[in-house]
mmCIF file with all atom_site columns, C-alpha atoms in Angstrom:
data_model
loop_
_atom_site.group_PDB
_atom_site.id
_atom_site.type_symbol
_atom_site.label_atom_id
_atom_site.label_alt_id
_atom_site.label_comp_id
_atom_site.label_asym_id
_atom_site.label_entity_id
_atom_site.label_seq_id
_atom_site.pdbx_PDB_ins_code
_atom_site.Cartn_x
_atom_site.Cartn_y
_atom_site.Cartn_z
_atom_site.occupancy
_atom_site.B_iso_or_equiv
_atom_site.pdbx_formal_charge
_atom_site.auth_seq_id
_atom_site.auth_comp_id
_atom_site.auth_asym_id
_atom_site.auth_atom_id
_atom_site.pdbx_PDB_model_num
ATOM 1   C CA . ALA A 1 1   ? -22.091 -30.757 66.041 1.00 0.00 ? 1   ALA A CA 1
ATOM 2   C CA . GLN A 1 2   ? -18.575 -29.502 66.499 1.00 0.00 ? 2   GLN A CA 1
ATOM 3   C CA . SER A 1 3   ? -16.409 -27.327 64.293 1.00 0.00 ? 3   SER A CA 1
ATOM 4   C CA . VAL A 1 4   ? -12.795 -26.237 64.254 1.00 0.00 ? 4   VAL A CA 1
ATOM 5   C CA . THR A 1 5   ? -11.525 -22.985 62.797 1.00 0.00 ? 5   THR A CA 1
ATOM 6   C CA . GLN A 1 6   ? -7.913  -22.228 62.027 1.00 0.00 ? 6   GLN A CA 1
ATOM 7   C CA . LEU A 1 7   ? -7.728  -18.530 61.423 1.00 0.00 ? 7   LEU A CA 1
ATOM 8   C CA . ASP A 1 8   ? -4.497  -18.430 59.435 1.00 0.00 ? 8   ASP A CA 1
ATOM 9   C CA . SER A 1 9   ? -3.929  -20.471 56.303 1.00 0.00 ? 9   SER A CA 1
ATOM 10  C CA . GLN A 1 10  ? -0.241  -19.551 56.126 1.00 0.00 ? 10  GLN A CA 1
ATOM 11  C CA . VAL A 1 11  ? 2.195   -18.217 58.729 1.00 0.00 ? 11  VAL A CA 1
ATOM 12  C CA . PRO A 1 12  ? 5.705   -17.144 57.686 1.00 0.00 ? 12  PRO A CA 1
ATOM 13  C CA . VAL A 1 13  ? 8.195   -16.702 60.511 1.00 0.00 ? 13  VAL A CA 1
ATOM 14  C CA . PHE A 1 14  ? 11.940  -16.252 60.728 1.00 0.00 ? 14  PHE A CA 1
ATOM 15  C CA . GLU A 1 15  ? 14.089  -18.985 62.171 1.00 0.00 ? 15  GLU A CA 1
ATOM 16  C CA . GLU A 1 16  ? 14.526  -18.765 65.969 1.00 0.00 ? 16  GLU A CA 1
ATOM 17  C CA . ALA A 1 17  ? 11.526  -16.422 66.284 1.00 0.00 ? 17  ALA A CA 1
ATOM 18  C CA . PRO A 1 18  ? 8.444   -17.413 68.332 1.00 0.00 ? 18  PRO A CA 1
ATOM 19  C CA . VAL A 1 19  ? 5.247   -18.541 66.631 1.00 0.00 ? 19  VAL A CA 1
ATOM 20  C CA . GLU A 1 20  ? 1.589   -18.944 67.531 1.00 0.00 ? 20  GLU A CA 1
ATOM 21  C CA . LEU A 1 21  ? -0.869  -20.876 65.387 1.00 0.00 ? 21  LEU A CA 1
ATOM 22  C CA . ARG A 1 22  ? -4.456  -20.097 66.227 1.00 0.00 ? 22  ARG A CA 1
ATOM 23  C CA . CYS A 1 23  ? -7.329  -22.521 66.639 1.00 0.00 ? 23  CYS A CA 1
ATOM 24  C CA . ASN A 1 24  ? -10.907 -21.959 67.796 1.00 0.00 ? 24  ASN A CA 1
ATOM 25  C CA . TYR A 1 25  ? -13.524 -24.623 68.283 1.00 0.00 ? 25  TYR A CA 1
ATOM 26  C CA . SER A 1 26  ? -17.225 -24.826 68.880 1.00 0.00 ? 26  SER A CA 1
ATOM 27  C CA . SER A 1 27  ? -19.088 -27.676 70.489 1.00 0.00 ? 27  SER A CA 1
ATOM 28  C CA . SER A 1 28  ? -22.211 -28.151 72.544 1.00 0.00 ? 28  SER A CA 1
ATOM 29  C CA . VAL A 1 29  ? -20.477 -30.775 74.662 1.00 0.00 ? 29  VAL A CA 1
ATOM 30  C CA . SER A 1 30  ? -17.041 -31.146 76.198 1.00 0.00 ? 30  SER A CA 1
ATOM 31  C CA . VAL A 1 31  ? -14.280 -31.846 73.721 1.00 0.00 ? 31  VAL A CA 1
ATOM 32  C CA . TYR A 1 32  ? -10.858 -33.312 73.450 1.00 0.00 ? 32  TYR A CA 1
ATOM 33  C CA . LEU A 1 33  ? -8.472  -31.143 71.430 1.00 0.00 ? 33  LEU A CA 1
ATOM 34  C CA . PHE A 1 34  ? -5.457  -32.090 69.354 1.00 0.00 ? 34  PHE A CA 1
ATOM 35  C CA . TRP A 1 35  ? -2.728  -30.608 67.231 1.00 0.00 ? 35  TRP A CA 1
ATOM 36  C CA . TYR A 1 36  ? -1.245  -32.672 64.403 1.00 0.00 ? 36  TYR A CA 1
ATOM 37  C CA . VAL A 1 37  ? 1.674   -31.934 62.093 1.00 0.00 ? 37  VAL A CA 1
ATOM 38  C CA . GLN A 1 38  ? 1.900   -33.099 58.506 1.00 0.00 ? 38  GLN A CA 1
ATOM 39  C CA . TYR A 1 39  ? 5.164   -32.959 56.600 1.00 0.00 ? 39  TYR A CA 1
ATOM 40  C CA . PRO A 1 40  ? 5.020   -32.977 52.782 1.00 0.00 ? 40  PRO A CA 1
ATOM 41  C CA . ASN A 1 41  ? 3.754   -36.249 51.339 1.00 0.00 ? 41  ASN A CA 1
ATOM 42  C CA . GLN A 1 42  ? 3.379   -37.815 54.773 1.00 0.00 ? 42  GLN A CA 1
ATOM 43  C CA . GLY A 1 43  ? 0.575   -38.744 57.162 1.00 0.00 ? 43  GLY A CA 1
ATOM 44  C CA . LEU A 1 44  ? -0.410  -37.015 60.385 1.00 0.00 ? 44  LEU A CA 1
ATOM 45  C CA . GLN A 1 45  ? 1.760   -37.007 63.487 1.00 0.00 ? 45  GLN A CA 1
ATOM 46  C CA . LEU A 1 46  ? 0.291   -36.119 66.877 1.00 0.00 ? 46  LEU A CA 1
ATOM 47  C CA . LEU A 1 47  ? 2.010   -33.101 68.463 1.00 0.00 ? 47  LEU A CA 1
ATOM 48  C CA . LEU A 1 48  ? -0.054  -32.833 71.618 1.00 0.00 ? 48  LEU A CA 1
ATOM 49  C CA . LYS A 1 49  ? -3.526  -33.313 73.046 1.00 0.00 ? 49  LYS A CA 1
ATOM 50  C CA . TYR A 1 50  ? -5.760  -31.856 75.716 1.00 0.00 ? 50  TYR A CA 1
ATOM 51  C CA . LEU A 1 51  ? -8.102  -34.264 77.457 1.00 0.00 ? 51  LEU A CA 1
ATOM 52  C CA . SER A 1 52  ? -8.587  -32.711 80.899 1.00 0.00 ? 52  SER A CA 1
ATOM 53  C CA . GLY A 1 53  ? -6.631  -31.225 83.787 1.00 0.00 ? 53  GLY A CA 1
ATOM 54  C CA . SER A 1 54  ? -3.947  -28.604 83.298 1.00 0.00 ? 54  SER A CA 1
ATOM 55  C CA . THR A 1 55  ? -4.844  -26.194 80.545 1.00 0.00 ? 55  THR A CA 1
ATOM 56  C CA . LEU A 1 56  ? -1.233  -25.882 79.407 1.00 0.00 ? 56  LEU A CA 1
ATOM 57  C CA . VAL A 1 57  ? -0.216  -28.906 77.399 1.00 0.00 ? 57  VAL A CA 1
ATOM 58  C CA . LYS A 1 58  ? 3.316   -29.674 76.327 1.00 0.00 ? 58  LYS A CA 1
ATOM 59  C CA . GLY A 1 59  ? 4.025   -31.757 73.256 1.00 0.00 ? 59  GLY A CA 1
ATOM 60  C CA . ILE A 1 60  ? 6.849   -33.006 71.122 1.00 0.00 ? 60  ILE A CA 1
ATOM 61  C CA . ASN A 1 61  ? 9.455   -30.887 69.360 1.00 0.00 ? 61  ASN A CA 1
ATOM 62  C CA . GLY A 1 62  ? 9.128   -28.042 71.887 1.00 0.00 ? 62  GLY A CA 1
ATOM 63  C CA . PHE A 1 63  ? 5.517   -27.182 71.064 1.00 0.00 ? 63  PHE A CA 1
ATOM 64  C CA . GLU A 1 64  ? 2.883   -26.339 73.651 1.00 0.00 ? 64  GLU A CA 1
ATOM 65  C CA . ALA A 1 65  ? -0.763  -25.317 73.571 1.00 0.00 ? 65  ALA A CA 1
ATOM 66  C CA . GLU A 1 66  ? -3.138  -23.690 75.996 1.00 0.00 ? 66  GLU A CA 1
ATOM 67  C CA . PHE A 1 67  ? -6.790  -24.644 76.344 1.00 0.00 ? 67  PHE A CA 1
ATOM 68  C CA . ASN A 1 68  ? -8.986  -21.615 77.005 1.00 0.00 ? 68  ASN A CA 1
ATOM 69  C CA . LYS A 1 69  ? -12.559 -22.644 77.641 1.00 0.00 ? 69  LYS A CA 1
ATOM 70  C CA . SER A 1 70  ? -13.970 -19.117 77.906 1.00 0.00 ? 70  SER A CA 1
ATOM 71  C CA . GLN A 1 71  ? -12.499 -18.160 74.534 1.00 0.00 ? 71  GLN A CA 1
ATOM 72  C CA . THR A 1 72  ? -13.000 -21.632 73.060 1.00 0.00 ? 72  THR A CA 1
ATOM 73  C CA . SER A 1 73  ? -9.421  -21.569 71.830 1.00 0.00 ? 73  SER A CA 1
ATOM 74  C CA . PHE A 1 74  ? -6.519  -23.983 71.695 1.00 0.00 ? 74  PHE A CA 1
ATOM 75  C CA . HIS A 1 75  ? -3.611  -22.031 70.248 1.00 0.00 ? 75  HIS A CA 1
ATOM 76  C CA . LEU A 1 76  ? -0.298  -23.725 69.487 1.00 0.00 ? 76  LEU A CA 1
ATOM 77  C CA . ARG A 1 77  ? 2.969   -22.014 70.399 1.00 0.00 ? 77  ARG A CA 1
ATOM 78  C CA . LYS A 1 78  ? 6.701   -22.509 70.117 1.00 0.00 ? 78  LYS A CA 1
ATOM 79  C CA . PRO A 1 79  ? 9.210   -20.046 71.574 1.00 0.00 ? 79  PRO A CA 1
ATOM 80  C CA . SER A 1 80  ? 11.863  -20.563 68.896 1.00 0.00 ? 80  SER A CA 1
ATOM 81  C CA . VAL A 1 81  ? 11.201  -22.255 65.555 1.00 0.00 ? 81  VAL A CA 1
ATOM 82  C CA . HIS A 1 82  ? 13.619  -24.204 63.392 1.00 0.00 ? 82  HIS A CA 1
ATOM 83  C CA . ILE A 1 83  ? 13.735  -24.805 59.661 1.00 0.00 ? 83  ILE A CA 1
ATOM 84  C CA . SER A 1 84  ? 12.621  -28.366 60.332 1.00 0.00 ? 84  SER A CA 1
ATOM 85  C CA . ASP A 1 85  ? 9.299   -27.054 61.733 1.00 0.00 ? 85  ASP A CA 1
ATOM 86  C CA . THR A 1 86  ? 8.203   -26.088 58.228 1.00 0.00 ? 86  THR A CA 1
ATOM 87  C CA . ALA A 1 87  ? 5.062   -28.163 57.741 1.00 0.00 ? 87  ALA A CA 1
ATOM 88  C CA . GLU A 1 88  ? 1.286   -27.981 57.847 1.00 0.00 ? 88  GLU A CA 1
ATOM 89  C CA . TYR A 1 89  ? -0.391  -28.005 61.230 1.00 0.00 ? 89  TYR A CA 1
ATOM 90  C CA . PHE A 1 90  ? -3.925  -29.194 61.896 1.00 0.00 ? 90  PHE A CA 1
ATOM 91  C CA . CYS A 1 91  ? -6.066  -28.510 64.918 1.00 0.00 ? 91  CYS A CA 1
ATOM 92  C CA . ALA A 1 92  ? -8.688  -31.154 65.646 1.00 0.00 ? 92  ALA A CA 1
ATOM 93  C CA . ALA A 1 93  ? -11.506 -31.873 68.083 1.00 0.00 ? 93  ALA A CA 1
ATOM 94  C CA . VAL A 1 94  ? -13.423 -34.885 69.304 1.00 0.00 ? 94  VAL A CA 1
ATOM 95  C CA . ALA A 1 95  ? -16.696 -34.424 71.176 1.00 0.00 ? 95  ALA A CA 1
ATOM 96  C CA . GLY A 1 96  ? -16.954 -36.409 74.373 1.00 0.00 ? 96  GLY A CA 1
ATOM 97  C CA . GLY A 1 97  ? -18.423 -39.839 73.789 1.00 0.00 ? 97  GLY A CA 1
ATOM 98  C CA . TYR A 1 98  ? -17.787 -39.840 70.045 1.00 0.00 ? 98  TYR A CA 1
ATOM 99  C CA . GLN A 1 99  ? -14.773 -40.848 68.041 1.00 0.00 ? 99  GLN A CA 1
ATOM 100 C CA . LYS A 1 100 ? -15.280 -38.811 64.890 1.00 0.00 ? 100 LYS A CA 1
ATOM 101 C CA . VAL A 1 101 ? -12.401 -36.345 64.688 1.00 0.00 ? 101 VAL A CA 1
ATOM 102 C CA . THR A 1 102 ? -13.190 -32.958 63.179 1.00 0.00 ? 102 THR A CA 1
ATOM 103 C CA . PHE A 1 103 ? -10.226 -31.153 61.651 1.00 0.00 ? 103 PHE A CA 1
ATOM 104 C CA . GLY A 1 104 ? -9.560  -27.541 60.854 1.00 0.00 ? 104 GLY A CA 1
ATOM 105 C CA . THR A 1 105 ? -8.419  -26.538 57.393 1.00 0.00 ? 105 THR A CA 1
ATOM 106 C CA . GLY A 1 106 ? -4.771  -26.385 58.411 1.00 0.00 ? 106 GLY A CA 1
ATOM 107 C CA . THR A 1 107 ? -2.078  -23.738 58.796 1.00 0.00 ? 107 THR A CA 1
ATOM 108 C CA . LYS A 1 108 ? 1.089   -23.878 56.733 1.00 0.00 ? 108 LYS A CA 1
ATOM 109 C CA . LEU A 1 109 ? 4.058   -22.784 58.797 1.00 0.00 ? 109 LEU A CA 1
ATOM 110 C CA . GLN A 1 110 ? 6.955   -21.526 56.700 1.00 0.00 ? 110 GLN A CA 1
ATOM 111 C CA . VAL A 1 111 ? 10.175  -20.963 58.594 1.00 0.00 ? 111 VAL A CA 1
ATOM 112 C CA . ILE A 1 112 ? 12.440  -18.472 56.823 1.00 0.00 ? 112 ILE A CA 1
ATOM 113 C CA . PRO A 1 113 ? 16.213  -18.840 57.265 1.00 0.00 ? 113 PRO A CA 1
ATOM 114 C CA . ASP B 2 1   ? 5.550   -52.329 67.769 1.00 0.00 ? 1   ASP B CA 1
ATOM 115 C CA . ALA B 2 2   ? 4.271   -51.599 64.284 1.00 0.00 ? 2   ALA B CA 1
ATOM 116 C CA . GLY B 2 3   ? 2.067   -48.566 63.964 1.00 0.00 ? 3   GLY B CA 1
ATOM 117 C CA . VAL B 2 4   ? -0.774  -48.165 61.522 1.00 0.00 ? 4   VAL B CA 1
ATOM 118 C CA . THR B 2 5   ? 0.119   -49.385 58.045 1.00 0.00 ? 5   THR B CA 1
ATOM 119 C CA . GLN B 2 6   ? -1.643  -48.697 54.770 1.00 0.00 ? 6   GLN B CA 1
ATOM 120 C CA . SER B 2 7   ? -1.347  -50.113 51.285 1.00 0.00 ? 7   SER B CA 1
ATOM 121 C CA . PRO B 2 8   ? -0.731  -49.228 48.578 1.00 0.00 ? 8   PRO B CA 1
ATOM 122 C CA . THR B 2 9   ? 1.142   -45.963 49.074 1.00 0.00 ? 9   THR B CA 1
ATOM 123 C CA . HIS B 2 10  ? 0.139   -44.578 45.690 1.00 0.00 ? 10  HIS B CA 1
ATOM 124 C CA . LEU B 2 11  ? -2.519  -45.520 43.172 1.00 0.00 ? 11  LEU B CA 1
ATOM 125 C CA . ILE B 2 12  ? -3.654  -44.225 39.798 1.00 0.00 ? 12  ILE B CA 1
ATOM 126 C CA . LYS B 2 13  ? -7.111  -45.055 38.457 1.00 0.00 ? 13  LYS B CA 1
ATOM 127 C CA . THR B 2 14  ? -9.392  -43.763 35.737 1.00 0.00 ? 14  THR B CA 1
ATOM 128 C CA . ARG B 2 15  ? -12.910 -42.409 36.087 1.00 0.00 ? 15  ARG B CA 1
ATOM 129 C CA . GLY B 2 16  ? -15.551 -45.067 36.599 1.00 0.00 ? 16  GLY B CA 1
ATOM 130 C CA . GLN B 2 17  ? -13.162 -47.649 38.011 1.00 0.00 ? 17  GLN B CA 1
ATOM 131 C CA . GLN B 2 18  ? -13.286 -49.137 41.467 1.00 0.00 ? 18  GLN B CA 1
ATOM 132 C CA . VAL B 2 19  ? -10.527 -49.064 44.081 1.00 0.00 ? 19  VAL B CA 1
ATOM 133 C CA . THR B 2 20  ? -9.750  -50.864 47.339 1.00 0.00 ? 20  THR B CA 1
ATOM 134 C CA . LEU B 2 21  ? -7.451  -49.430 49.990 1.00 0.00 ? 21  LEU B CA 1
ATOM 135 C CA . ARG B 2 22  ? -6.181  -51.402 52.946 1.00 0.00 ? 22  ARG B CA 1
ATOM 136 C CA . CYS B 2 23  ? -5.292  -50.590 56.538 1.00 0.00 ? 23  CYS B CA 1
ATOM 137 C CA . SER B 2 24  ? -3.766  -52.573 59.378 1.00 0.00 ? 24  SER B CA 1
ATOM 138 C CA . PRO B 2 25  ? -4.307  -51.019 62.808 1.00 0.00 ? 25  PRO B CA 1
ATOM 139 C CA . LYS B 2 26  ? -1.764  -50.486 65.524 1.00 0.00 ? 26  LYS B CA 1
ATOM 140 C CA . SER B 2 27  ? -1.305  -53.551 67.688 1.00 0.00 ? 27  SER B CA 1
ATOM 141 C CA . GLY B 2 28  ? -3.977  -53.698 70.382 1.00 0.00 ? 28  GLY B CA 1
ATOM 142 C CA . HIS B 2 29  ? -6.374  -51.321 68.637 1.00 0.00 ? 29  HIS B CA 1
ATOM 143 C CA . ASP B 2 30  ? -9.840  -52.507 67.641 1.00 0.00 ? 30  ASP B CA 1
ATOM 144 C CA . THR B 2 31  ? -11.378 -49.506 65.885 1.00 0.00 ? 31  THR B CA 1
ATOM 145 C CA . VAL B 2 32  ? -10.531 -48.167 62.444 1.00 0.00 ? 32  VAL B CA 1
ATOM 146 C CA . SER B 2 33  ? -11.550 -44.818 60.977 1.00 0.00 ? 33  SER B CA 1
ATOM 147 C CA . TRP B 2 34  ? -11.064 -43.569 57.432 1.00 0.00 ? 34  TRP B CA 1
ATOM 148 C CA . TYR B 2 35  ? -10.507 -39.986 56.334 1.00 0.00 ? 35  TYR B CA 1
ATOM 149 C CA . GLN B 2 36  ? -10.244 -38.255 52.971 1.00 0.00 ? 36  GLN B CA 1
ATOM 150 C CA . GLN B 2 37  ? -7.820  -35.364 52.638 1.00 0.00 ? 37  GLN B CA 1
ATOM 151 C CA . ALA B 2 38  ? -8.206  -33.440 49.413 1.00 0.00 ? 38  ALA B CA 1
ATOM 152 C CA . LEU B 2 39  ? -5.337  -31.243 48.295 1.00 0.00 ? 39  LEU B CA 1
ATOM 153 C CA . GLY B 2 40  ? -5.080  -28.150 50.477 1.00 0.00 ? 40  GLY B CA 1
ATOM 154 C CA . GLN B 2 41  ? -7.808  -29.306 52.854 1.00 0.00 ? 41  GLN B CA 1
ATOM 155 C CA . GLY B 2 42  ? -8.035  -30.849 56.273 1.00 0.00 ? 42  GLY B CA 1
ATOM 156 C CA . PRO B 2 43  ? -8.977  -34.517 56.593 1.00 0.00 ? 43  PRO B CA 1
ATOM 157 C CA . GLN B 2 44  ? -12.697 -35.284 56.357 1.00 0.00 ? 44  GLN B CA 1
ATOM 158 C CA . PHE B 2 45  ? -14.213 -38.204 58.258 1.00 0.00 ? 45  PHE B CA 1
ATOM 159 C CA . ILE B 2 46  ? -15.586 -40.941 56.000 1.00 0.00 ? 46  ILE B CA 1
ATOM 160 C CA . PHE B 2 47  ? -16.608 -43.689 58.432 1.00 0.00 ? 47  PHE B CA 1
ATOM 161 C CA . GLN B 2 48  ? -15.540 -45.799 61.376 1.00 0.00 ? 48  GLN B CA 1
ATOM 162 C CA . TYR B 2 49  ? -15.581 -49.539 61.926 1.00 0.00 ? 49  TYR B CA 1
ATOM 163 C CA . TYR B 2 50  ? -15.730 -51.492 65.159 1.00 0.00 ? 50  TYR B CA 1
ATOM 164 C CA . GLU B 2 51  ? -16.590 -55.163 65.638 1.00 0.00 ? 51  GLU B CA 1
ATOM 165 C CA . GLU B 2 52  ? -16.796 -55.513 61.855 1.00 0.00 ? 52  GLU B CA 1
ATOM 166 C CA . GLU B 2 53  ? -19.641 -53.006 61.616 1.00 0.00 ? 53  GLU B CA 1
ATOM 167 C CA . GLU B 2 54  ? -19.849 -49.426 60.430 1.00 0.00 ? 54  GLU B CA 1
ATOM 168 C CA . ARG B 2 55  ? -20.511 -47.383 63.573 1.00 0.00 ? 55  ARG B CA 1
ATOM 169 C CA . GLN B 2 56  ? -20.408 -43.816 62.328 1.00 0.00 ? 56  GLN B CA 1
ATOM 170 C CA . ARG B 2 57  ? -20.449 -42.228 58.901 1.00 0.00 ? 57  ARG B CA 1
ATOM 171 C CA . GLY B 2 58  ? -19.559 -38.809 57.606 1.00 0.00 ? 58  GLY B CA 1
ATOM 172 C CA . ASN B 2 59  ? -21.128 -36.982 54.691 1.00 0.00 ? 59  ASN B CA 1
ATOM 173 C CA . PHE B 2 60  ? -19.943 -39.289 51.915 1.00 0.00 ? 60  PHE B CA 1
ATOM 174 C CA . PRO B 2 61  ? -22.049 -41.040 49.236 1.00 0.00 ? 61  PRO B CA 1
ATOM 175 C CA . ASP B 2 62  ? -22.748 -44.743 49.172 1.00 0.00 ? 62  ASP B CA 1
ATOM 176 C CA . ARG B 2 63  ? -20.008 -45.171 46.567 1.00 0.00 ? 63  ARG B CA 1
ATOM 177 C CA . PHE B 2 64  ? -17.739 -45.227 49.606 1.00 0.00 ? 64  PHE B CA 1
ATOM 178 C CA . SER B 2 65  ? -17.986 -48.473 51.514 1.00 0.00 ? 65  SER B CA 1
ATOM 179 C CA . GLY B 2 66  ? -15.808 -50.409 53.870 1.00 0.00 ? 66  GLY B CA 1
ATOM 180 C CA . HIS B 2 67  ? -15.187 -53.582 55.706 1.00 0.00 ? 67  HIS B CA 1
ATOM 181 C CA . GLN B 2 68  ? -13.459 -54.677 58.879 1.00 0.00 ? 68  GLN B CA 1
ATOM 182 C CA . PHE B 2 69  ? -12.044 -58.158 59.295 1.00 0.00 ? 69  PHE B CA 1
ATOM 183 C CA . PRO B 2 70  ? -11.834 -60.286 62.451 1.00 0.00 ? 70  PRO B CA 1
ATOM 184 C CA . ASN B 2 71  ? -8.174  -59.287 62.872 1.00 0.00 ? 71  ASN B CA 1
ATOM 185 C CA . TYR B 2 72  ? -9.340  -55.627 62.971 1.00 0.00 ? 72  TYR B CA 1
ATOM 186 C CA . SER B 2 73  ? -7.764  -54.717 59.631 1.00 0.00 ? 73  SER B CA 1
ATOM 187 C CA . SER B 2 74  ? -9.975  -52.757 57.288 1.00 0.00 ? 74  SER B CA 1
ATOM 188 C CA . GLU B 2 75  ? -10.646 -51.952 53.660 1.00 0.00 ? 75  GLU B CA 1
ATOM 189 C CA . LEU B 2 76  ? -12.057 -48.854 52.036 1.00 0.00 ? 76  LEU B CA 1
ATOM 190 C CA . ASN B 2 77  ? -13.790 -49.367 48.694 1.00 0.00 ? 77  ASN B CA 1
ATOM 191 C CA . VAL B 2 78  ? -14.739 -46.605 46.323 1.00 0.00 ? 78  VAL B CA 1
ATOM 192 C CA . ASN B 2 79  ? -16.900 -47.402 43.295 1.00 0.00 ? 79  ASN B CA 1
ATOM 193 C CA . ALA B 2 80  ? -17.503 -45.395 40.125 1.00 0.00 ? 80  ALA B CA 1
ATOM 194 C CA . LEU B 2 81  ? -14.507 -43.163 40.751 1.00 0.00 ? 81  LEU B CA 1
ATOM 195 C CA . LEU B 2 82  ? -14.800 -39.460 40.012 1.00 0.00 ? 82  LEU B CA 1
ATOM 196 C CA . LEU B 2 83  ? -12.020 -36.967 39.406 1.00 0.00 ? 83  LEU B CA 1
ATOM 197 C CA . GLY B 2 84  ? -12.953 -35.378 42.722 1.00 0.00 ? 84  GLY B CA 1
ATOM 198 C CA . ASP B 2 85  ? -12.075 -38.582 44.564 1.00 0.00 ? 85  ASP B CA 1
ATOM 199 C CA . SER B 2 86  ? -8.401  -37.784 44.036 1.00 0.00 ? 86  SER B CA 1
ATOM 200 C CA . ALA B 2 87  ? -7.019  -37.325 47.545 1.00 0.00 ? 87  ALA B CA 1
ATOM 201 C CA . LEU B 2 88  ? -4.879  -38.702 50.317 1.00 0.00 ? 88  LEU B CA 1
ATOM 202 C CA . TYR B 2 89  ? -6.827  -41.378 52.175 1.00 0.00 ? 89  TYR B CA 1
ATOM 203 C CA . LEU B 2 90  ? -5.851  -41.723 55.811 1.00 0.00 ? 90  LEU B CA 1
ATOM 204 C CA . CYS B 2 91  ? -6.600  -44.590 58.124 1.00 0.00 ? 91  CYS B CA 1
ATOM 205 C CA . ALA B 2 92  ? -6.570  -44.153 61.885 1.00 0.00 ? 92  ALA B CA 1
ATOM 206 C CA . SER B 2 93  ? -6.840  -46.808 64.553 1.00 0.00 ? 93  SER B CA 1
ATOM 207 C CA . SER B 2 94  ? -7.842  -46.502 68.182 1.00 0.00 ? 94  SER B CA 1
ATOM 208 C CA . LEU B 2 95  ? -9.396  -48.320 71.087 1.00 0.00 ? 95  LEU B CA 1
ATOM 209 C CA . VAL B 2 96  ? -13.186 -48.190 71.110 1.00 0.00 ? 96  VAL B CA 1
ATOM 210 C CA . GLY B 2 97  ? -14.480 -45.208 73.050 1.00 0.00 ? 97  GLY B CA 1
ATOM 211 C CA . SER B 2 98  ? -10.995 -43.728 73.283 1.00 0.00 ? 98  SER B CA 1
ATOM 212 C CA . ALA B 2 99  ? -10.497 -41.241 70.487 1.00 0.00 ? 99  ALA B CA 1
ATOM 213 C CA . GLU B 2 100 ? -7.546  -39.848 72.389 1.00 0.00 ? 100 GLU B CA 1
ATOM 214 C CA . THR B 2 101 ? -5.642  -43.015 71.508 1.00 0.00 ? 101 THR B CA 1
ATOM 215 C CA . GLN B 2 102 ? -6.060  -42.479 67.758 1.00 0.00 ? 102 GLN B CA 1
ATOM 216 C CA . TYR B 2 103 ? -2.998  -43.028 65.567 1.00 0.00 ? 103 TYR B CA 1
ATOM 217 C CA . PHE B 2 104 ? -2.822  -42.244 61.870 1.00 0.00 ? 104 PHE B CA 1
ATOM 218 C CA . GLY B 2 105 ? -1.198  -44.213 59.100 1.00 0.00 ? 105 GLY B CA 1
ATOM 219 C CA . PRO B 2 106 ? 0.919   -42.647 56.337 1.00 0.00 ? 106 PRO B CA 1
ATOM 220 C CA . GLY B 2 107 ? -1.966  -42.625 53.888 1.00 0.00 ? 107 GLY B CA 1
ATOM 221 C CA . THR B 2 108 ? -2.672  -43.804 50.356 1.00 0.00 ? 108 THR B CA 1
ATOM 222 C CA . ARG B 2 109 ? -2.519  -41.163 47.650 1.00 0.00 ? 109 ARG B CA 1
ATOM 223 C CA . LEU B 2 110 ? -5.160  -41.814 44.988 1.00 0.00 ? 110 LEU B CA 1
ATOM 224 C CA . LEU B 2 111 ? -5.105  -40.047 41.652 1.00 0.00 ? 111 LEU B CA 1
ATOM 225 C CA . VAL B 2 112 ? -8.134  -40.384 39.394 1.00 0.00 ? 112 VAL B CA 1
ATOM 226 C CA . LEU B 2 113 ? -7.589  -39.480 35.758 1.00 0.00 ? 113 LEU B CA 1
#
């Protein structure tokens, strides 16, 4: 079985400051990892995904994430946030060979003007 | 190219009633998964359909059932509604065996009174 842990439920950050949203996973098999963003009253939008290859993954809206197998982490980063980045962010994992996506509990990013 | 669509967008029901939610997958996708997202939580996997059969199921009671049609669209049925069934219900489509291709719809928000 796999699990995903998002260590921070809320992260306030000033506009134009950098941000890191933390995600750890556990799985007995290889996994695919994802970050999704959810704006209020909307569905999920894929930010980026790690399947294999380079451990640094670049996504939309200037976000990137780094897969660290030894630390079982997949933290999301952005060097300079904007007001429009205010949303909830979900880390997710899929174990190889299965299609059930396991989500973390989410991190609410609040960008302060 | 239309993405994943869901109907209705909002729904209000009373306890004990039954509800049917609908999902049309992204063009070219053949697999549909359903998720329940309670307020303040991450999405939880309900089940997945491929070739008109339920292939995987999460930890949900039998009150939750589904169907997939030959055109790959899908329905989620919930019987004997409880207050705790109030949530955003998300549909995701993908190609079989390719969870990395998963796209989410905007969701149906169900309120049970």
